[in-house]
């Protein structure tokens, strides 16, 4: 069974983390560990029709973002990957300098030190030189940076079509089967 941490930080785009949790909850061989920032919880209320409790119910385990003693804060707790979707620039900056201010940043630091899969779905535009430097630094350390940039070869009709494509890209990076979105198959 794969164990995946899903971090939802306070950037706009909480639907990306929620959709990932929904898809992972349907996988029979995946255990999910959820941690959300306070602003993530606010954005869920502002941006979606979900309640925070509904989002938490999608995960197998839920942690308080202030709990530095949580299982996912330790390298001895075996985890196969972590996705922060969306990843705020504050969270990206904290990870890039090893500032473990909260559980999301600490769990990401553990992924880096243990050389485990870490995926960021950064949500900011335009990106400043500081944002780009932080993301570049993390990419050089092996972090997969998968920004939510829609494709149009699949002729999306709804916002969900665009979100599905993003979630497919994240699941591909985790080596988890994703057959719910259209892939490019050539001309």
Tab-separated table of C-alpha atoms in Angstrom:
chain	number	residue	atom	x	y	z
A	1	UNK	CA	0.000	0.000	0.000
A	2	UNK	CA	1.300	3.457	-0.914
A	3	UNK	CA	1.227	6.147	1.753
A	4	UNK	CA	0.810	9.670	0.392
A	5	UNK	CA	0.776	12.968	2.284
A	6	UNK	CA	-1.471	15.651	0.838
A	7	UNK	CA	-0.719	19.149	2.054
A	8	UNK	CA	-3.123	21.945	1.235
A	9	UNK	CA	-1.611	25.363	1.872
A	10	UNK	CA	-3.259	28.770	1.820
A	11	UNK	CA	-2.884	29.650	-1.846
A	12	UNK	CA	-5.899	29.942	-4.081
A	13	UNK	CA	-6.726	26.670	-5.795
A	14	UNK	CA	-7.706	24.418	-2.903
A	15	UNK	CA	-9.744	22.414	-5.437
A	16	UNK	CA	-6.483	20.883	-6.684
A	17	UNK	CA	-5.797	19.302	-3.310
A	18	UNK	CA	-9.421	18.308	-2.854
A	19	UNK	CA	-9.625	16.659	-6.273
A	20	UNK	CA	-6.392	14.785	-5.586
A	21	UNK	CA	-7.836	13.504	-2.294
A	22	UNK	CA	-11.051	12.437	-4.034
A	23	UNK	CA	-9.159	10.465	-6.652
A	24	UNK	CA	-6.788	8.920	-4.103
A	25	UNK	CA	-9.718	7.928	-1.868
A	26	UNK	CA	-11.019	5.755	-4.724
A	27	UNK	CA	-7.701	3.931	-5.098
A	28	UNK	CA	-7.697	0.689	-3.141
A	29	UNK	CA	-3.944	0.625	-2.626
A	30	UNK	CA	-3.355	4.165	-1.295
A	31	UNK	CA	-3.448	5.509	2.256
A	32	UNK	CA	-3.708	9.296	2.543
A	33	UNK	CA	-2.377	11.605	5.242
A	34	UNK	CA	-3.841	15.127	5.117
A	35	UNK	CA	-2.543	18.350	6.619
A	36	UNK	CA	-4.063	21.771	5.884
A	37	UNK	CA	-3.011	25.275	6.831
A	38	UNK	CA	-5.491	27.651	8.446
A	39	UNK	CA	-5.690	29.668	5.219
A	40	UNK	CA	-6.340	26.483	3.261
A	41	UNK	CA	-9.388	25.931	5.430
A	42	UNK	CA	-10.530	29.488	4.761
A	43	UNK	CA	-9.981	29.100	1.015
A	44	UNK	CA	-11.964	25.871	0.983
A	45	UNK	CA	-14.909	27.828	2.394
A	46	UNK	CA	-14.369	30.767	0.005
A	47	UNK	CA	-13.612	28.877	-3.210
A	48	UNK	CA	-15.565	25.633	-3.056
A	49	UNK	CA	-18.846	24.067	-2.030
A	50	UNK	CA	-16.977	21.702	0.323
A	51	UNK	CA	-16.825	22.037	4.069
A	52	UNK	CA	-13.517	21.474	5.823
A	53	UNK	CA	-15.040	18.378	7.461
A	54	UNK	CA	-15.967	16.955	4.042
A	55	UNK	CA	-12.389	17.427	2.856
A	56	UNK	CA	-11.019	15.812	6.000
A	57	UNK	CA	-13.351	12.846	5.483
A	58	UNK	CA	-11.644	12.149	2.138
A	59	UNK	CA	-8.383	11.306	3.943
A	60	UNK	CA	-7.452	8.261	5.977
A	61	UNK	CA	-5.502	10.345	8.519
A	62	UNK	CA	-5.738	14.066	9.306
A	63	UNK	CA	-3.146	16.104	11.198
A	64	UNK	CA	-3.210	19.544	12.787
A	65	UNK	CA	-0.753	21.809	10.974
A	66	UNK	CA	0.654	22.946	14.352
A	67	UNK	CA	1.457	19.388	15.488
A	68	UNK	CA	5.213	19.016	15.075
A	69	UNK	CA	4.982	15.672	16.849
A	70	UNK	CA	2.765	14.091	14.179
A	71	UNK	CA	3.873	10.841	12.568
A	72	UNK	CA	4.538	12.574	9.228
A	73	UNK	CA	7.073	14.903	10.925
A	74	UNK	CA	9.561	12.049	11.276
A	75	UNK	CA	11.758	10.325	8.732
A	76	UNK	CA	11.219	7.027	10.533
A	77	UNK	CA	7.554	7.099	9.454
A	78	UNK	CA	7.503	5.487	6.011
A	79	UNK	CA	5.830	7.628	3.352
A	80	UNK	CA	5.996	7.086	-0.413
A	81	UNK	CA	5.329	10.662	-1.495
A	82	UNK	CA	3.988	14.066	-0.608
A	83	UNK	CA	1.994	16.528	-2.697
A	84	UNK	CA	1.370	20.125	-1.678
A	85	UNK	CA	-1.573	21.304	-3.754
A	86	UNK	CA	-1.837	24.198	-3.876
A	87	UNK	CA	1.581	25.318	-2.682
A	88	UNK	CA	1.658	28.932	-1.558
A	89	UNK	CA	4.810	30.934	-2.141
A	90	UNK	CA	5.199	31.203	1.650
A	91	UNK	CA	5.242	27.416	1.881
A	92	UNK	CA	7.629	27.120	-1.090
A	93	UNK	CA	9.965	29.709	0.497
A	94	UNK	CA	9.883	27.940	3.855
A	95	UNK	CA	10.701	24.577	2.296
A	96	UNK	CA	13.496	26.051	0.176
A	97	UNK	CA	15.329	27.425	3.231
A	98	UNK	CA	14.510	24.581	5.629
A	99	UNK	CA	12.243	26.730	7.800
A	100	UNK	CA	9.929	24.146	9.339
A	101	UNK	CA	7.402	26.667	10.658
A	102	UNK	CA	4.478	24.229	10.470
A	103	UNK	CA	3.727	20.582	9.805
A	104	UNK	CA	3.374	21.031	6.043
A	105	UNK	CA	6.877	22.513	5.828
A	106	UNK	CA	8.308	19.973	8.288
A	107	UNK	CA	6.844	16.999	6.399
A	108	UNK	CA	8.253	18.431	3.144
A	109	UNK	CA	11.678	18.804	4.799
A	110	UNK	CA	11.483	15.166	5.832
A	111	UNK	CA	10.724	14.189	2.238
A	112	UNK	CA	13.815	16.082	1.093
A	113	UNK	CA	16.173	14.690	3.741
A	114	UNK	CA	14.932	11.143	3.183
A	115	UNK	CA	15.101	11.632	-0.616
A	116	UNK	CA	11.465	10.722	-1.086
A	117	UNK	CA	9.060	12.047	-3.724
A	118	UNK	CA	7.918	15.624	-3.120
A	119	UNK	CA	5.555	17.333	-5.565
A	120	UNK	CA	4.587	20.998	-5.464
A	121	UNK	CA	1.622	22.497	-7.282
A	122	UNK	CA	2.575	26.177	-6.989
A	123	UNK	CA	-0.270	28.671	-7.310
A	124	UNK	CA	0.855	32.222	-7.916
A	125	UNK	CA	0.963	34.590	-10.845
A	126	UNK	CA	2.926	36.425	-11.912
A	127	UNK	CA	5.972	34.745	-10.428
A	128	UNK	CA	8.663	37.038	-9.058
A	129	UNK	CA	12.374	36.324	-9.352
A	130	UNK	CA	12.299	35.242	-5.684
A	131	UNK	CA	9.508	32.719	-6.387
A	132	UNK	CA	11.411	31.376	-9.388
A	133	UNK	CA	14.663	31.094	-7.418
A	134	UNK	CA	12.912	29.143	-4.643
A	135	UNK	CA	11.205	26.801	-7.125
A	136	UNK	CA	14.432	26.344	-9.101
A	137	UNK	CA	16.363	25.533	-5.932
A	138	UNK	CA	13.785	22.889	-5.002
A	139	UNK	CA	13.673	21.464	-8.539
A	140	UNK	CA	17.467	21.055	-8.419
A	141	UNK	CA	16.958	19.034	-5.229
A	142	UNK	CA	14.606	16.666	-7.076
A	143	UNK	CA	11.260	18.200	-6.188
A	144	UNK	CA	8.695	17.811	-8.959
A	145	UNK	CA	7.160	21.198	-9.682
A	146	UNK	CA	3.843	20.694	-11.470
A	147	UNK	CA	2.095	24.047	-11.808
A	148	UNK	CA	-1.599	23.981	-12.675
A	149	UNK	CA	-1.257	24.998	-16.297
A	150	UNK	CA	-4.141	23.679	-18.391
A	151	UNK	CA	-3.686	21.837	-21.651
A	152	UNK	CA	-6.069	22.533	-24.495
A	153	UNK	CA	-5.406	19.609	-26.835
A	154	UNK	CA	-8.035	17.712	-24.844
A	155	UNK	CA	-10.656	20.434	-25.487
A	156	UNK	CA	-11.703	20.998	-21.857
A	157	UNK	CA	-15.363	21.919	-21.490
A	158	UNK	CA	-15.530	22.478	-17.739
A	159	UNK	CA	-13.343	23.590	-14.876
A	160	UNK	CA	-13.431	19.953	-13.709
A	161	UNK	CA	-11.861	18.891	-17.031
A	162	UNK	CA	-8.963	21.258	-16.329
A	163	UNK	CA	-8.636	20.071	-12.720
A	164	UNK	CA	-8.763	16.417	-13.868
A	165	UNK	CA	-5.826	16.982	-16.219
A	166	UNK	CA	-3.787	18.536	-13.403
A	167	UNK	CA	-4.593	15.684	-11.021
A	168	UNK	CA	-3.629	13.180	-13.731
A	169	UNK	CA	-0.203	14.844	-14.040
A	170	UNK	CA	0.325	14.629	-10.269
A	171	UNK	CA	-0.777	10.980	-10.105
A	172	UNK	CA	1.528	10.166	-13.025
A	173	UNK	CA	4.419	11.585	-11.008
A	174	UNK	CA	3.415	9.360	-8.078
A	175	UNK	CA	3.156	6.313	-10.370
A	176	UNK	CA	-0.519	5.895	-9.491
A	177	UNK	CA	-2.944	4.867	-12.237
A	178	UNK	CA	-4.945	7.761	-13.655
A	179	UNK	CA	-7.401	6.961	-16.434
A	180	UNK	CA	-9.965	9.750	-15.957
A	181	UNK	CA	-8.453	12.424	-18.221
A	182	UNK	CA	-7.573	12.513	-21.897
A	183	UNK	CA	-3.926	12.076	-22.804
A	184	UNK	CA	-2.127	13.272	-25.883
A	185	UNK	CA	-1.868	10.334	-28.284
A	186	UNK	CA	-0.399	12.063	-31.314
A	187	UNK	CA	-1.950	13.631	-34.366
